[in-house]
XYZ file of C-alpha atoms in Angstrom:
166
model
C 1.488 59.884 263.320
C 3.109 57.273 266.226
C 5.041 60.179 267.989
C 1.565 61.924 268.214
C -0.390 58.965 269.405
C 2.769 58.471 271.874
C 2.458 62.179 273.158
C -1.244 61.433 273.921
C -0.581 58.547 275.807
C 1.571 60.641 277.940
C -0.836 63.467 278.014
C -3.838 61.319 278.900
C -2.411 58.478 280.982
C -4.015 59.578 284.270
C -6.741 57.030 285.416
C -8.377 55.889 288.364
C -6.641 53.300 290.285
C -9.929 52.303 291.411
C -13.254 53.474 292.153
C -12.923 53.116 295.977
C -9.461 55.381 296.321
C -10.336 57.164 293.182
C -6.443 58.009 292.773
C -4.444 59.086 289.688
C -2.237 56.337 288.388
C 0.352 57.419 286.007
C 2.104 55.361 283.946
C 6.053 56.154 281.543
C 5.682 52.608 280.240
C 4.197 51.842 276.447
C 3.526 47.946 275.716
C 3.186 47.363 272.222
C 2.573 43.432 271.564
C 4.048 42.087 268.316
C 2.575 40.096 264.830
C 4.324 37.198 266.901
C 2.378 38.028 270.610
C 5.498 38.914 272.589
C 4.811 41.876 274.426
C 7.888 45.016 274.229
C 7.810 47.860 276.781
C 9.030 51.527 276.015
C 9.792 54.255 278.440
C 7.720 57.082 277.818
C 9.466 58.624 280.794
C 13.440 60.539 281.695
C 14.356 59.575 285.311
C 15.957 62.580 286.270
C 16.965 64.214 289.951
C 18.377 60.530 291.565
C 19.573 61.344 295.073
C 21.447 59.208 297.759
C 19.394 58.677 300.703
C 21.542 56.682 302.611
C 21.462 53.063 304.186
C 17.982 51.616 304.896
C 17.019 48.417 306.833
C 14.472 46.189 305.546
C 10.924 46.246 307.183
C 11.333 42.317 307.410
C 13.747 40.394 309.210
C 15.197 37.583 306.944
C 17.087 35.354 309.852
C 16.769 34.761 313.779
C 18.479 32.825 316.215
C 16.849 33.212 320.015
C 18.293 31.665 322.976
C 18.664 31.931 326.918
C 21.370 33.228 328.552
C 24.420 32.968 329.397
C 25.125 31.742 326.125
C 26.088 33.241 322.794
C 23.684 33.640 319.678
C 25.419 32.957 316.596
C 23.734 33.875 313.066
C 25.072 32.008 310.002
C 23.284 31.503 306.776
C 23.289 32.553 303.031
C 20.468 34.585 302.442
C 19.317 36.111 298.758
C 18.115 39.713 298.856
C 16.837 41.701 295.892
C 16.902 45.368 294.479
C 13.800 46.786 294.953
C 12.065 49.904 292.943
C 8.839 51.156 293.894
C 7.090 54.275 292.368
C 3.844 56.365 292.497
C 3.891 55.330 288.810
C 5.173 53.106 286.442
C 8.675 52.989 285.158
C 10.643 50.682 282.915
C 13.705 48.780 284.871
C 15.679 49.543 282.330
C 15.000 53.035 282.161
C 15.819 53.257 285.995
C 18.735 51.064 286.043
C 20.395 53.380 283.504
C 19.844 56.284 285.832
C 20.353 54.585 289.122
C 23.352 53.066 288.146
C 22.783 49.844 289.213
C 20.151 46.691 287.845
C 17.095 47.422 289.888
C 15.792 43.415 288.861
C 18.962 41.732 290.758
C 19.613 39.705 293.505
C 22.719 38.977 295.114
C 23.540 35.523 297.472
C 25.731 36.548 300.175
C 26.895 35.048 303.353
C 26.147 36.382 306.471
C 27.610 35.734 310.050
C 26.887 37.635 313.546
C 26.958 36.981 316.881
C 25.800 38.395 320.344
C 26.167 37.696 323.700
C 23.252 37.541 325.887
C 23.348 38.411 329.351
C 22.765 35.673 332.075
C 19.050 35.050 332.979
C 18.064 36.875 329.916
C 16.222 35.540 326.714
C 18.106 36.850 323.930
C 17.420 37.283 320.118
C 19.397 38.176 317.160
C 17.745 39.132 314.039
C 19.211 40.005 310.855
C 17.671 42.230 308.632
C 18.490 42.966 304.560
C 20.305 46.612 304.204
C 20.225 48.847 301.319
C 21.588 52.010 299.647
C 18.708 53.890 298.366
C 17.938 56.020 295.967
C 14.937 58.493 295.394
C 14.621 59.663 291.755
C 11.722 61.797 289.895
C 10.110 60.849 286.129
C 9.336 63.278 283.567
C 7.263 62.936 280.498
C 9.688 62.773 277.281
C 7.029 64.870 275.551
C 6.914 68.170 277.369
C 9.067 67.486 280.627
C 6.025 67.398 282.745
C 6.825 66.122 286.210
C 4.745 62.288 286.466
C 5.881 61.019 289.535
C 8.761 59.796 291.762
C 9.998 56.980 293.670
C 12.768 55.138 295.395
C 15.029 52.322 294.011
C 17.320 49.937 296.718
C 20.428 48.178 296.242
C 21.006 45.259 298.201
C 24.672 46.071 300.061
C 24.189 43.924 303.459
C 22.649 42.643 306.518
C 21.896 44.796 309.502
C 21.940 42.677 313.141
C 19.628 43.922 315.953
C 19.666 42.403 319.269
C 17.165 42.281 322.330
C 16.996 40.657 325.734
C 13.876 40.130 328.032
């Protein structure tokens, strides 16, 4: 009976995410509240097709220094950067962690140091961006193997420095 109910949840998990967008929203997560009010989650999907995409730079910089040359800009800091996940469907962190081989909920704090010499007469900027190892994945229903959606998991591994001068 419970298995049949869970199968119907997976088969009927499409719903409208908002009236304005009218996109279908899929979920591979089943939430159960126990008698004590604690919420437990169960994965209704298998994560498959994990592929390494390479190194990816984060979208926003996490540290910056600026100055007029001639001078050397030095960027030294302790920063915390978290692993990330994004997908077209809801997936449990536990099932995704098992599939990609790293904890998608963890953060890491690491010191960084970089420097760059600004040319004479120029105004220079040195920025540090988080650097990630990126992996794509696909999710399939545990009940029938139906394709449910895809996503990306990224593991924070370091920093990328970008400099410019005007």
